[in-house]
Amino acid sequence: MALPLRYSFRNVLIRWRSTFATVLGIALVVFVFVLLQSLAAGIEKSSGNTGDSRNIMIVRKGSTAESASLISRENLREIQYFEEIARNERNEPVISADVLVLANLPRVNNNGEANVLLRGISARGAELRPQVKLIAGRWFTPGKREIVVSSRMAKRFANFGLGQSFKAGTASLTVVGWLDGGGSAFDSECWMDADECRSLFERDLYSSFLVRPVDEAAGAKLLERIEADRRFKLKAEKEEAYYQKQTMTAAPIKWLGGFLAIMMSVGAVFAAMNTMYASIGARTREIGTLRVLGFRRRSVVAALLIEGALLALIGGVVGCAIASLWNGYTTATMGFETFSEIVFEFTVTPRLMGEGLIFAVIVGLMGSFLPSVRASRLPVIDALKSV
Amino acid sequence: MTIAGFIARNALRNKRRFLLSVSSVAVSLFLLVTLQVALRELTNPINDEGSTLRIIVRNKVSLAQPLPARQLPTIERIPGVAAITPFSYYGGLYKGDEKFTSFAQFAVDPVRALDLLSDAKVPPEQLKAWIADRTSAIVGKMTADRYKLKIGDRMPFTGQIYPCDLEFKIAGIYEGTADDRNVMFHQKYLDESLGNPGTVGTWWVKASSVEEAPLITERINKAFANTSAEVRAETERAFQLGFVSMWANIKILIGGISMVVVFALLLVTVSTMSMAIRERFRELAVLKALGFRRRELFAFILAESFGLATLGAFFGAGGAWLLYRSLDMPKLTSGMFVVFEVTPQMLALAFTIAAVLGLLSAIAPMIGVARTSVVQGLKTLD
């Protein structure tokens, strides 16, 4: 005969004072786990959210990142006339030859410096990326030393306000607008005119081409054509696929989150065992009585395991709740691929919370297993005699 | 029975609980020390003897922007400059590595570089061979061991930053620098493969004395002010701290997590301590009735919780120290962490936290004991 669930449930509630520390301990473990994984999830979400499904990105063969790629102007002259590439109403090919430059710029409040990714885009560059919206000011005028910065970066770097200007090397750039990437990797970029960018930073070569093929079939053909043509040492792939791979920065954070969670949970299991032993010790007689009433050993074990799991589950819920307070909060670190500051949000997904809760329950079960076995093995007579 | 014996017996009478409490403190402090070590590794770059004299000159725009090779004679003539070499980060992907190569490859001028890399010890005949062969390289011992490389082997790389793939012949293996992982090869080889673009990544400059280093950085910066390639010259230390600054919020995050760990630790110890004391209220009342003073009882409680916490620190922090000394961290983390050393300061921190923990967790039981009268205490059943 199984003990009613209510027995376990009530026990958790009645001894709340002694279990409070354990619950909070488990809550902290889950909190740290969910928080760190939400950082990694934020980086993955920002990359996964980037790009247009119709676009194809072309970079140099061998470079894993756009910022480390170099493509000559001759390649541009040839590729832009490929018939696979769509044309706009003025019959111009929809291709943007971009230049990526890293500029070391000061943060606000003298908080050190960091690399910022400046993207020089061609005339078609903005229409190829419809997810990027101008939210303040205006776009830059081609041929002028003007720049549009990400509004999220504007909060982090000095002199990024509208109308202000900052120095990158010898060049002085005036901020004329703020862009919003809609939670994509473009939120970590600043855009200016490609040719102006090339001349200011003495860059003869482009970094990447972004093109819009006529249709799906033309896109597939273009991928093949660039791969097969031995004149170009170039690699073409779907823009979305390219960005989905840019998540190297998330890997060590994930690893750290897992490591910390496992280490902390060892401590938490010890603490939970302590609490359960004490709680069982305090009701030795009660357990003896249950046995006399005919409850089986395994029923006692099950009831106590459920008690431990419930206790941990409460901790897990609390931990998830605290971690979700951070959801949507913007933070930044150095991106491994671009070698520049990347902005992203803590993203607490339902999946992460689920993982956190499962984790908590495992800690609870491990913490109450030995104590419950011990309780079920108490000789009934001795248990009844104990005070 | 002595008083010390009494305290020890009391602490150990519930051996299981004692063991669990000490272990949870130990695990938490182990974790704390580990986080501190990792944070130090990220924020406190490794140095060797030569680094006090080294000055790194990069393009003012950013490290990714090249410098014109024609700057060399100008820098060389600046007073206080003892030596200079180009120092270009090649950033290749080593054959067999998928996404990421854990050691760096730098193009240098081998003859000029010797003065700058005085910490690197290479047998003279290997050095000679390196200087003589333009396609050869010297490899740090850690990398050589990791990939089981020996002199004469070839190392092929795919260029990720530069549009050229290079293959080096290993001419020598060096050791003695703070980070024996890098591969050094000829700047000329890189130049030729790129069609002589006339650029270098950075300049490494050796100052004639430590005192003069700040002056020299200023002179170099001034020498190229208002030219097409303005430079930023800074000491190696300042250069590395610039890197650290780029980690941005991750530093704060690790610091914050350390705080959470300490807090969790506090919770656990406080609750165990009060559990341990609560179940012997009756005994404490008996002791009181026998004529023990309140402060003597306090001393018992304090000694027990203090002892428990310090024992935890001993196993946790000491364990971390022993473990990280004996593990081959560079190999385990594939080059992410190189030094991973537990410093005396960290041990001191762990023990201080343990001491404070011991004090704090004794407070609640002490108040309980103080508040309870002898009669009440004797009546307690639990």
PDB file of N, CA and C in Angstrom, chain A residues 21 24 28 32 36 39 60 62-64 68 70 102-104 107 112-115 156 169-170 201-202 245 252 260 263-264 266-267 270-271 273-274 277-278 331-334 336 339 341 374, chain B residues 16-17 20-21 23-24 27 30-31 34-35 58 61-62 64-65 99-100 159-163 227-228 230 232 243 245-250 253 257 260-261 263-264 267-268 271-272 275 336:
ATOM      1  N   ALA A  21      16.640  26.271   4.315  1.00  0.00           N
ATOM      2  CA  ALA A  21      18.023  26.429   3.836  1.00  0.00           C
ATOM      3  C   ALA A  21      18.299  25.501   2.662  1.00  0.00           C
ATOM      4  N   LEU A  24      16.576  26.753  -0.466  1.00  0.00           N
ATOM      5  CA  LEU A  24      17.256  27.917  -1.016  1.00  0.00           C
ATOM      6  C   LEU A  24      18.585  27.508  -1.661  1.00  0.00           C
ATOM      7  N   LEU A  28      19.600  28.148  -5.540  1.00  0.00           N
ATOM      8  CA  LEU A  28      20.787  28.849  -6.039  1.00  0.00           C
ATOM      9  C   LEU A  28      21.504  28.037  -7.111  1.00  0.00           C
ATOM     10  N   VAL A  32      22.051  29.468 -10.903  1.00  0.00           N
ATOM     11  CA  VAL A  32      23.330  29.609 -11.603  1.00  0.00           C
ATOM     12  C   VAL A  32      23.302  28.851 -12.931  1.00  0.00           C
ATOM     13  N   LEU A  36      23.469  30.897 -16.578  1.00  0.00           N
ATOM     14  CA  LEU A  36      24.588  30.746 -17.513  1.00  0.00           C
ATOM     15  C   LEU A  36      24.126  30.169 -18.846  1.00  0.00           C
ATOM     16  N   LEU A  39      22.646  32.722 -21.041  1.00  0.00           N
ATOM     17  CA  LEU A  39      23.625  33.552 -21.766  1.00  0.00           C
ATOM     18  C   LEU A  39      23.982  32.883 -23.091  1.00  0.00           C
ATOM     19  N   ARG A  60      35.785  34.493 -48.500  1.00  0.00           N
ATOM     20  CA  ARG A  60      36.958  33.799 -49.009  1.00  0.00           C
ATOM     21  C   ARG A  60      37.002  32.381 -48.458  1.00  0.00           C
ATOM     22  N   GLY A  62      38.295  29.349 -46.663  1.00  0.00           N
ATOM     23  CA  GLY A  62      39.279  29.231 -45.587  1.00  0.00           C
ATOM     24  C   GLY A  62      38.977  30.139 -44.418  1.00  0.00           C
ATOM     25  N   SER A  63      38.284  31.252 -44.674  1.00  0.00           N
ATOM     26  CA  SER A  63      38.004  32.095 -43.510  1.00  0.00           C
ATOM     27  C   SER A  63      36.711  31.640 -42.864  1.00  0.00           C
ATOM     28  N   THR A  64      36.779  31.453 -41.550  1.00  0.00           N
ATOM     29  CA  THR A  64      35.596  30.988 -40.835  1.00  0.00           C
ATOM     30  C   THR A  64      34.685  32.159 -40.497  1.00  0.00           C
ATOM     31  N   ALA A  68      37.292  38.174 -41.184  1.00  0.00           N
ATOM     32  CA  ALA A  68      38.660  37.781 -41.520  1.00  0.00           C
ATOM     33  C   ALA A  68      38.773  37.434 -43.000  1.00  0.00           C
ATOM     34  N   LEU A  70      38.832  38.242 -47.169  1.00  0.00           N
ATOM     35  CA  LEU A  70      39.259  39.287 -48.103  1.00  0.00           C
ATOM     36  C   LEU A  70      38.867  38.867 -49.522  1.00  0.00           C
ATOM     37  N   LEU A 102      37.618  46.547 -37.825  1.00  0.00           N
ATOM     38  CA  LEU A 102      37.495  46.604 -36.369  1.00  0.00           C
ATOM     39  C   LEU A 102      38.087  47.909 -35.888  1.00  0.00           C
ATOM     40  N   ALA A 103      37.357  48.633 -35.083  1.00  0.00           N
ATOM     41  CA  ALA A 103      37.886  49.861 -34.509  1.00  0.00           C
ATOM     42  C   ALA A 103      37.895  49.721 -32.999  1.00  0.00           C
ATOM     43  N   ASN A 104      39.010  50.074 -32.401  1.00  0.00           N
ATOM     44  CA  ASN A 104      39.149  50.013 -30.951  1.00  0.00           C
ATOM     45  C   ASN A 104      38.628  51.316 -30.376  1.00  0.00           C
ATOM     46  N   ARG A 107      34.727  52.821 -24.178  1.00  0.00           N
ATOM     47  CA  ARG A 107      33.373  52.626 -23.674  1.00  0.00           C
ATOM     48  C   ARG A 107      32.907  53.870 -22.930  1.00  0.00           C
ATOM     49  N   GLY A 112      37.219  51.313 -19.985  1.00  0.00           N
ATOM     50  CA  GLY A 112      38.078  50.544 -20.884  1.00  0.00           C
ATOM     51  C   GLY A 112      37.687  50.715 -22.350  1.00  0.00           C
ATOM     52  N   GLU A 113      38.334  49.915 -23.192  1.00  0.00           N
ATOM     53  CA  GLU A 113      38.067  50.000 -24.616  1.00  0.00           C
ATOM     54  C   GLU A 113      37.694  48.627 -25.142  1.00  0.00           C
ATOM     55  N   ALA A 114      37.081  48.619 -26.318  1.00  0.00           N
ATOM     56  CA  ALA A 114      36.759  47.331 -26.934  1.00  0.00           C
ATOM     57  C   ALA A 114      36.697  47.527 -28.440  1.00  0.00           C
ATOM     58  N   ASN A 115      36.821  46.404 -29.156  1.00  0.00           N
ATOM     59  CA  ASN A 115      36.711  46.468 -30.604  1.00  0.00           C
ATOM     60  C   ASN A 115      35.254  46.544 -31.022  1.00  0.00           C
ATOM     61  N   ARG A 156      26.629  51.683 -24.858  1.00  0.00           N
ATOM     62  CA  ARG A 156      27.849  51.140 -24.279  1.00  0.00           C
ATOM     63  C   ARG A 156      29.121  51.907 -24.644  1.00  0.00           C
ATOM     64  N   GLY A 169      41.175  55.717 -35.476  1.00  0.00           N
ATOM     65  CA  GLY A 169      42.449  56.004 -36.129  1.00  0.00           C
ATOM     66  C   GLY A 169      42.516  57.483 -36.460  1.00  0.00           C
ATOM     67  N   THR A 170      42.848  57.776 -37.704  1.00  0.00           N
ATOM     68  CA  THR A 170      42.937  59.179 -38.087  1.00  0.00           C
ATOM     69  C   THR A 170      41.572  59.730 -38.482  1.00  0.00           C
ATOM     70  N   PHE A 201      40.231  53.483 -44.129  1.00  0.00           N
ATOM     71  CA  PHE A 201      41.050  52.492 -43.444  1.00  0.00           C
ATOM     72  C   PHE A 201      42.019  51.809 -44.396  1.00  0.00           C
ATOM     73  N   GLU A 202      42.219  52.426 -45.563  1.00  0.00           N
ATOM     74  CA  GLU A 202      43.179  51.926 -46.544  1.00  0.00           C
ATOM     75  C   GLU A 202      42.989  50.448 -46.816  1.00  0.00           C
ATOM     76  N   LYS A 245      26.246  29.376 -37.631  1.00  0.00           N
ATOM     77  CA  LYS A 245      27.487  28.735 -37.186  1.00  0.00           C
ATOM     78  C   LYS A 245      28.326  29.639 -36.290  1.00  0.00           C
ATOM     79  N   PRO A 252      32.190  27.945 -24.473  1.00  0.00           N
ATOM     80  CA  PRO A 252      32.784  27.945 -23.129  1.00  0.00           C
ATOM     81  C   PRO A 252      31.806  28.358 -22.038  1.00  0.00           C
ATOM     82  N   LEU A 260      29.773  24.337 -13.241  1.00  0.00           N
ATOM     83  CA  LEU A 260      29.355  24.946 -11.979  1.00  0.00           C
ATOM     84  C   LEU A 260      28.151  24.229 -11.411  1.00  0.00           C
ATOM     85  N   MET A 263      29.206  20.891  -9.898  1.00  0.00           N
ATOM     86  CA  MET A 263      29.945  21.070  -8.654  1.00  0.00           C
ATOM     87  C   MET A 263      29.043  21.557  -7.526  1.00  0.00           C
ATOM     88  N   MET A 264      28.229  22.556  -7.829  1.00  0.00           N
ATOM     89  CA  MET A 264      27.368  23.100  -6.773  1.00  0.00           C
ATOM     90  C   MET A 264      26.344  22.075  -6.333  1.00  0.00           C
ATOM     91  N   VAL A 266      26.741  18.930  -6.062  1.00  0.00           N
ATOM     92  CA  VAL A 266      27.340  17.995  -5.111  1.00  0.00           C
ATOM     93  C   VAL A 266      27.184  18.551  -3.698  1.00  0.00           C
ATOM     94  N   GLY A 267      27.516  19.846  -3.556  1.00  0.00           N
ATOM     95  CA  GLY A 267      27.331  20.504  -2.265  1.00  0.00           C
ATOM     96  C   GLY A 267      25.877  20.467  -1.836  1.00  0.00           C
ATOM     97  N   PHE A 270      24.767  17.071  -0.487  1.00  0.00           N
ATOM     98  CA  PHE A 270      25.193  16.896   0.900  1.00  0.00           C
ATOM     99  C   PHE A 270      24.247  17.623   1.844  1.00  0.00           C
ATOM    100  N   ALA A 271      23.926  18.864   1.491  1.00  0.00           N
ATOM    101  CA  ALA A 271      23.064  19.664   2.353  1.00  0.00           C
ATOM    102  C   ALA A 271      21.683  19.028   2.455  1.00  0.00           C
ATOM    103  N   MET A 273      20.936  15.891   2.085  1.00  0.00           N
ATOM    104  CA  MET A 273      21.048  14.683   2.889  1.00  0.00           C
ATOM    105  C   MET A 273      21.005  15.028   4.372  1.00  0.00           C
ATOM    106  N   ASN A 274      21.732  16.080   4.715  1.00  0.00           N
ATOM    107  CA  ASN A 274      21.756  16.519   6.102  1.00  0.00           C
ATOM    108  C   ASN A 274      20.351  16.811   6.595  1.00  0.00           C
ATOM    109  N   TYR A 277      18.187  13.577   6.770  1.00  0.00           N
ATOM    110  CA  TYR A 277      18.549  12.746   7.917  1.00  0.00           C
ATOM    111  C   TYR A 277      17.960  13.330   9.193  1.00  0.00           C
ATOM    112  N   ALA A 278      18.116  14.658   9.358  1.00  0.00           N
ATOM    113  CA  ALA A 278      17.625  15.302  10.575  1.00  0.00           C
ATOM    114  C   ALA A 278      16.113  15.175  10.642  1.00  0.00           C
ATOM    115  N   THR A 331      23.421  42.210 -22.383  1.00  0.00           N
ATOM    116  CA  THR A 331      24.787  42.155 -21.879  1.00  0.00           C
ATOM    117  C   THR A 331      25.730  42.006 -23.070  1.00  0.00           C
ATOM    118  N   ALA A 332      27.036  41.987 -22.810  1.00  0.00           N
ATOM    119  CA  ALA A 332      27.969  41.924 -23.937  1.00  0.00           C
ATOM    120  C   ALA A 332      29.260  41.250 -23.523  1.00  0.00           C
ATOM    121  N   THR A 333      29.907  40.674 -24.501  1.00  0.00           N
ATOM    122  CA  THR A 333      31.254  40.166 -24.280  1.00  0.00           C
ATOM    123  C   THR A 333      31.972  40.170 -25.622  1.00  0.00           C
ATOM    124  N   MET A 334      33.203  39.674 -25.629  1.00  0.00           N
ATOM    125  CA  MET A 334      33.941  39.642 -26.880  1.00  0.00           C
ATOM    126  C   MET A 334      33.525  38.409 -27.675  1.00  0.00           C
ATOM    127  N   PHE A 336      34.115  35.531 -30.267  1.00  0.00           N
ATOM    128  CA  PHE A 336      35.338  34.855 -30.704  1.00  0.00           C
ATOM    129  C   PHE A 336      35.531  34.952 -32.215  1.00  0.00           C
ATOM    130  N   PHE A 339      35.999  38.913 -33.050  1.00  0.00           N
ATOM    131  CA  PHE A 339      37.001  39.582 -32.240  1.00  0.00           C
ATOM    132  C   PHE A 339      36.518  40.989 -31.879  1.00  0.00           C
ATOM    133  N   GLU A 341      33.105  43.364 -29.827  1.00  0.00           N
ATOM    134  CA  GLU A 341      32.080  43.289 -28.791  1.00  0.00           C
ATOM    135  C   GLU A 341      30.749  42.817 -29.390  1.00  0.00           C
ATOM    136  N   ARG A 374      17.595   4.322   5.029  1.00  0.00           N
ATOM    137  CA  ARG A 374      17.899   4.133   6.443  1.00  0.00           C
ATOM    138  C   ARG A 374      16.617   4.126   7.260  1.00  0.00           C
TER     139      ARG A 374
ATOM    140  N   ARG B  16      27.924  11.221  10.739  1.00  0.00           N
ATOM    141  CA  ARG B  16      27.428  11.372   9.386  1.00  0.00           C
ATOM    142  C   ARG B  16      27.168  12.844   9.058  1.00  0.00           C
ATOM    143  N   ARG B  17      26.500  13.513  10.034  1.00  0.00           N
ATOM    144  CA  ARG B  17      26.208  14.909   9.797  1.00  0.00           C
ATOM    145  C   ARG B  17      27.493  15.731   9.702  1.00  0.00           C
ATOM    146  N   LEU B  20      29.032  15.210   6.341  1.00  0.00           N
ATOM    147  CA  LEU B  20      28.267  15.879   5.281  1.00  0.00           C
ATOM    148  C   LEU B  20      28.483  17.389   5.317  1.00  0.00           C
ATOM    149  N   SER B  21      28.487  17.947   6.532  1.00  0.00           N
ATOM    150  CA  SER B  21      28.654  19.397   6.639  1.00  0.00           C
ATOM    151  C   SER B  21      30.035  19.813   6.162  1.00  0.00           C
ATOM    152  N   SER B  23      31.923  18.224   4.145  1.00  0.00           N
ATOM    153  CA  SER B  23      32.043  18.034   2.698  1.00  0.00           C
ATOM    154  C   SER B  23      31.351  19.148   1.931  1.00  0.00           C
ATOM    155  N   SER B  24      30.174  19.591   2.403  1.00  0.00           N
ATOM    156  CA  SER B  24      29.499  20.633   1.621  1.00  0.00           C
ATOM    157  C   SER B  24      30.275  21.940   1.684  1.00  0.00           C
ATOM    158  N   VAL B  27      33.277  21.361  -0.729  1.00  0.00           N
ATOM    159  CA  VAL B  27      32.920  21.446  -2.151  1.00  0.00           C
ATOM    160  C   VAL B  27      32.720  22.907  -2.560  1.00  0.00           C
ATOM    161  N   PHE B  30      36.003  24.698  -2.683  1.00  0.00           N
ATOM    162  CA  PHE B  30      36.748  24.209  -3.851  1.00  0.00           C
ATOM    163  C   PHE B  30      36.283  24.961  -5.099  1.00  0.00           C
ATOM    164  N   LEU B  31      34.974  25.093  -5.204  1.00  0.00           N
ATOM    165  CA  LEU B  31      34.388  25.788  -6.346  1.00  0.00           C
ATOM    166  C   LEU B  31      34.788  27.261  -6.353  1.00  0.00           C
ATOM    167  N   THR B  34      38.259  27.581  -7.492  1.00  0.00           N
ATOM    168  CA  THR B  34      38.333  27.313  -8.926  1.00  0.00           C
ATOM    169  C   THR B  34      37.905  28.542  -9.732  1.00  0.00           C
ATOM    170  N   LEU B  35      36.821  29.164  -9.289  1.00  0.00           N
ATOM    171  CA  LEU B  35      36.342  30.358  -9.993  1.00  0.00           C
ATOM    172  C   LEU B  35      37.370  31.480  -9.922  1.00  0.00           C
ATOM    173  N   ARG B  58      50.798  48.948 -32.156  1.00  0.00           N
ATOM    174  CA  ARG B  58      49.758  48.495 -33.077  1.00  0.00           C
ATOM    175  C   ARG B  58      49.120  49.702 -33.749  1.00  0.00           C
ATOM    176  N   VAL B  61      43.772  52.322 -35.067  1.00  0.00           N
ATOM    177  CA  VAL B  61      42.388  51.921 -35.364  1.00  0.00           C
ATOM    178  C   VAL B  61      42.026  50.691 -34.542  1.00  0.00           C
ATOM    179  N   SER B  62      42.805  49.640 -34.687  1.00  0.00           N
ATOM    180  CA  SER B  62      42.631  48.441 -33.870  1.00  0.00           C
ATOM    181  C   SER B  62      43.745  47.475 -34.215  1.00  0.00           C
ATOM    182  N   ALA B  64      43.475  44.713 -35.542  1.00  0.00           N
ATOM    183  CA  ALA B  64      43.231  44.008 -36.799  1.00  0.00           C
ATOM    184  C   ALA B  64      43.708  44.798 -38.011  1.00  0.00           C
ATOM    185  N   GLN B  65      44.052  46.056 -37.803  1.00  0.00           N
ATOM    186  CA  GLN B  65      44.477  46.911 -38.911  1.00  0.00           C
ATOM    187  C   GLN B  65      45.999  46.830 -39.048  1.00  0.00           C
ATOM    188  N   LYS B  99      37.782  23.947 -35.965  1.00  0.00           N
ATOM    189  CA  LYS B  99      37.277  25.309 -35.968  1.00  0.00           C
ATOM    190  C   LYS B  99      38.277  26.275 -35.378  1.00  0.00           C
ATOM    191  N   PHE B 100      39.172  25.743 -34.567  1.00  0.00           N
ATOM    192  CA  PHE B 100      39.873  26.621 -33.654  1.00  0.00           C
ATOM    193  C   PHE B 100      41.218  25.978 -33.339  1.00  0.00           C
ATOM    194  N   GLY B 159      45.265  29.671 -43.832  1.00  0.00           N
ATOM    195  CA  GLY B 159      45.203  31.061 -43.393  1.00  0.00           C
ATOM    196  C   GLY B 159      43.768  31.504 -43.194  1.00  0.00           C
ATOM    197  N   GLN B 160      43.458  31.988 -41.987  1.00  0.00           N
ATOM    198  CA  GLN B 160      42.087  32.449 -41.746  1.00  0.00           C
ATOM    199  C   GLN B 160      41.998  33.959 -41.838  1.00  0.00           C
ATOM    200  N   ILE B 161      43.077  34.636 -41.500  1.00  0.00           N
ATOM    201  CA  ILE B 161      43.084  36.092 -41.555  1.00  0.00           C
ATOM    202  C   ILE B 161      43.779  36.540 -42.831  1.00  0.00           C
ATOM    203  N   TYR B 162      44.915  35.920 -43.110  1.00  0.00           N
ATOM    204  CA  TYR B 162      45.638  36.238 -44.346  1.00  0.00           C
ATOM    205  C   TYR B 162      45.195  35.279 -45.442  1.00  0.00           C
ATOM    206  N   PRO B 163      45.062  35.780 -46.652  1.00  0.00           N
ATOM    207  CA  PRO B 163      44.598  34.896 -47.731  1.00  0.00           C
ATOM    208  C   PRO B 163      45.721  34.012 -48.267  1.00  0.00           C
ATOM    209  N   THR B 227      50.066  60.905 -39.322  1.00  0.00           N
ATOM    210  CA  THR B 227      50.458  60.189 -40.538  1.00  0.00           C
ATOM    211  C   THR B 227      49.269  59.303 -40.926  1.00  0.00           C
ATOM    212  N   SER B 228      49.402  58.652 -42.069  1.00  0.00           N
ATOM    213  CA  SER B 228      48.273  57.837 -42.521  1.00  0.00           C
ATOM    214  C   SER B 228      48.069  56.629 -41.618  1.00  0.00           C
ATOM    215  N   GLU B 230      48.501  56.113 -37.891  1.00  0.00           N
ATOM    216  CA  GLU B 230      48.847  56.480 -36.516  1.00  0.00           C
ATOM    217  C   GLU B 230      48.925  55.202 -35.692  1.00  0.00           C
ATOM    218  N   ARG B 232      49.444  53.054 -31.814  1.00  0.00           N
ATOM    219  CA  ARG B 232      49.292  53.043 -30.369  1.00  0.00           C
ATOM    220  C   ARG B 232      50.398  52.155 -29.836  1.00  0.00           C
ATOM    221  N   PHE B 243      43.144  43.701 -23.722  1.00  0.00           N
ATOM    222  CA  PHE B 243      42.446  42.464 -24.089  1.00  0.00           C
ATOM    223  C   PHE B 243      41.421  42.096 -23.017  1.00  0.00           C
ATOM    224  N   SER B 245      39.938  43.968 -20.953  1.00  0.00           N
ATOM    225  CA  SER B 245      38.809  44.893 -20.958  1.00  0.00           C
ATOM    226  C   SER B 245      37.744  44.447 -21.945  1.00  0.00           C
ATOM    227  N   MET B 246      38.165  43.724 -22.990  1.00  0.00           N
ATOM    228  CA  MET B 246      37.209  43.301 -24.004  1.00  0.00           C
ATOM    229  C   MET B 246      36.282  42.187 -23.531  1.00  0.00           C
ATOM    230  N   TRP B 247      36.660  41.506 -22.444  1.00  0.00           N
ATOM    231  CA  TRP B 247      35.758  40.458 -21.938  1.00  0.00           C
ATOM    232  C   TRP B 247      34.454  41.051 -21.436  1.00  0.00           C
ATOM    233  N   ALA B 248      34.491  42.347 -21.143  1.00  0.00           N
ATOM    234  CA  ALA B 248      33.290  43.075 -20.735  1.00  0.00           C
ATOM    235  C   ALA B 248      32.577  42.403 -19.567  1.00  0.00           C
ATOM    236  N   ASN B 249      31.288  42.161 -19.696  1.00  0.00           N
ATOM    237  CA  ASN B 249      30.461  41.775 -18.558  1.00  0.00           C
ATOM    238  C   ASN B 249      30.726  40.376 -18.023  1.00  0.00           C
ATOM    239  N   ILE B 250      31.511  39.581 -18.768  1.00  0.00           N
ATOM    240  CA  ILE B 250      31.747  38.213 -18.319  1.00  0.00           C
ATOM    241  C   ILE B 250      32.507  38.197 -16.983  1.00  0.00           C
ATOM    242  N   LEU B 253      30.172  38.762 -14.241  1.00  0.00           N
ATOM    243  CA  LEU B 253      29.336  37.576 -14.089  1.00  0.00           C
ATOM    244  C   LEU B 253      30.019  36.535 -13.218  1.00  0.00           C
ATOM    245  N   ILE B 257      28.839  35.134  -9.608  1.00  0.00           N
ATOM    246  CA  ILE B 257      28.576  33.728  -9.302  1.00  0.00           C
ATOM    247  C   ILE B 257      29.350  33.303  -8.064  1.00  0.00           C
ATOM    248  N   VAL B 260      27.341  34.142  -5.167  1.00  0.00           N
ATOM    249  CA  VAL B 260      26.223  33.217  -4.967  1.00  0.00           C
ATOM    250  C   VAL B 260      26.705  31.947  -4.279  1.00  0.00           C
ATOM    251  N   VAL B 261      27.873  31.458  -4.720  1.00  0.00           N
ATOM    252  CA  VAL B 261      28.424  30.250  -4.113  1.00  0.00           C
ATOM    253  C   VAL B 261      28.684  30.467  -2.629  1.00  0.00           C
ATOM    254  N   PHE B 263      27.269  32.569  -0.690  1.00  0.00           N
ATOM    255  CA  PHE B 263      26.000  32.721   0.007  1.00  0.00           C
ATOM    256  C   PHE B 263      25.357  31.352   0.266  1.00  0.00           C
ATOM    257  N   ALA B 264      25.387  30.506  -0.756  1.00  0.00           N
ATOM    258  CA  ALA B 264      24.819  29.162  -0.615  1.00  0.00           C
ATOM    259  C   ALA B 264      25.525  28.417   0.510  1.00  0.00           C
ATOM    260  N   LEU B 267      24.372  29.528   3.946  1.00  0.00           N
ATOM    261  CA  LEU B 267      23.082  28.939   4.259  1.00  0.00           C
ATOM    262  C   LEU B 267      23.232  27.546   4.843  1.00  0.00           C
ATOM    263  N   VAL B 268      23.991  26.738   4.122  1.00  0.00           N
ATOM    264  CA  VAL B 268      24.141  25.343   4.514  1.00  0.00           C
ATOM    265  C   VAL B 268      24.766  25.234   5.895  1.00  0.00           C
ATOM    266  N   SER B 271      22.493  26.403   8.731  1.00  0.00           N
ATOM    267  CA  SER B 271      21.403  25.493   9.063  1.00  0.00           C
ATOM    268  C   SER B 271      21.918  24.247   9.776  1.00  0.00           C
ATOM    269  N   THR B 272      23.065  23.722   9.363  1.00  0.00           N
ATOM    270  CA  THR B 272      23.596  22.539  10.050  1.00  0.00           C
ATOM    271  C   THR B 272      23.954  22.865  11.482  1.00  0.00           C
ATOM    272  N   MET B 275      20.993  23.132  13.606  1.00  0.00           N
ATOM    273  CA  MET B 275      20.445  21.798  13.808  1.00  0.00           C
ATOM    274  C   MET B 275      21.208  21.075  14.912  1.00  0.00           C
ATOM    275  N   MET B 336      43.006  26.445 -23.318  1.00  0.00           N
ATOM    276  CA  MET B 336      42.216  27.590 -22.853  1.00  0.00           C
ATOM    277  C   MET B 336      42.835  28.166 -21.576  1.00  0.00           C
TER     278      MET B 336
END
